[in-house]
Amino acid sequence: MVEFMTETTRRPTGVPRPAGAERPAGPGSAESLLPRAAPGWAGGPAAPDGHDAAVILERSRASVDPELRAAVASLPVSMRRIARYHFGWEHADGTPAAGNGGKAIRPALVLTAATALGGPPARAVAARAAAAVELVHNFTLLHDDVMDRDVTRRHRPTAWTVFGENDAILAGDALQALALGLLAENPHPASPAAAARLAGCVVELCEGQRTDTALERRAPGEVTLAEVLAMAEAKTGALLGCACAVGGLYAGAGEEEVEALDAFGRQAGLAFQLIDDVIGIWGDPARTGKPAGADLTARKKSLPVVAALTSGTPDAAELAELYARPHQEGEQEYLALVVERAGGRDWAQAQAADRMARAVADLARAVPDPANAGGLLALAEFVTRRSS
């Protein structure tokens, strides 16, 4: 059992909230959960000057998007249409759309890790590998939306609600095959190792999703924080870690550096998931593209919810009772309040800060010079300061 905050402080015992990590005033925001610090390893996770996450993401998208579009164009017409809709490039009727397929954080990690260890030449040759990682990510999204019965993604209906479950699943399978094909056809000497790592990551992703669905079938009081953290690492941390490691491989990094990059991505991925789960409960639908409290309606055992359920507080007992009964219209706001009173929100914020501190330490092992690591730090800070 995890110790939690008193009713007065509502802060985890022994885990003080980091300076600068006060909860935002607005209920729809999850920003500023991590401390800002001066540049450099000794100062904390803030990225050195000159590294702007928005610029990195835009530049990475410009490098990877042609590879993605070319890969999707090779699909049979039926699956190509679904994939283009899912990426936001087309409307359901096949007419062009202005969507960009999400933030493209994972391919940005591939390219930025390659640059950190090998400079611009490594970045240039890693674009296809970055596209492969993004294809795998979207394979998981297509499948997750079906299994989780999510009806909205990126501010519009999910692919399965438009094209049907079977077609969405098959399109996801095709994206995974495209990803491994991109690496298999790439003559770069790092490609075999990258393909093996990505294939292993897919297996871990599938196991994480299997665990997630299994946990959803268990009673609220039968799920532990350790189980949910392990599941989150497999579902989210594994692919971010893989992305960083693949970038390192294309830069010619050694085994120790590649493993340190993987560890950095995994810890940043856990911080990402913690914030994502906070947003899933308290996020603003206008910014998230999903209904308010959708995770609570679906009775998802997200990290803040399980932290609340295992807090040993009276609110935990009430939450278990509420979660054990079918959803009732209009109860999301009260459920969110109970999760917060039981400590789930503060625990998630403190954990996000802790995981980012671990990520910074892992990155220092792979890239000792903070100036070279600045891009990766900027991306890690971006994903843990977002509000949608």
C-alpha angles and dihedrals in degrees: 000000000000120000113238142193127288118246088257101051100019089203128128112264110251093008108090116196108256119250109271092020098102114144112265115251095234118081093221098057134087096175128131096027093139131059119258114224142174118279118277138059094277092054099056136246102331112119121242118260116281096040112105117177094210091054092046092050094048093048091047092049089052090053097044103035095076090052091049094048093047091050093048090047089063092063123101111270096257095053093037089061093052093046093049090050092048092051090050095244094117140026120240090267092056097254117135119274132194097232121126101204098252134298095311092220096156098054088045089056091052093052095040093049090050090051093047092058105024108022127226095326091061091046091053094055095043097065094096092048089049089054090051091055091049091050090054091049091054091046087060092047093053091050096041092053090056095046094043092043090231110171099188133052128163091000097303140073116296119251095252092055089054103037102021133259098275095050093046092051092048092048088053091051089051092053090054090051091048090053095055090042091056090056095042091055094046112102094204111121091234093058099089092052091044091050092050092049093047092048090051089049091054089056090051091048091052092049090049091052091047090053091047093054091044092053091051089061093054125088116266093250094051098067123088130206091238090058094049093046091051090049091050091051090052095044100040113005095051096063095043088050091047091050092055093044093050089053089052092051092055089051091055094248121171125249095263092051092047092050091048089052090050090051091049091052093047094053092044087048091055090050088049092052093048090055091043090055091049089051090047089063105029102021125124110248090216088064103031098045089225131100116269112269093004091151091054092048089053090047090235114180093226121171097265090047094051090045088054093045092053096044095098091228129131087250089058091057091048091049091052090054093048093047092050093061128068119273116275122205115261097011098112095093093052092045090052089051092052092049089051094047090051090055101254097128097046091045091053092050093049091046091050090055091047093050091049090052089054090047091054091052091051092048091052088060092054099038110024094182109079091205091061091044093050096100093053091047090051092052092047091050091047095055092048096047097049125115100199 
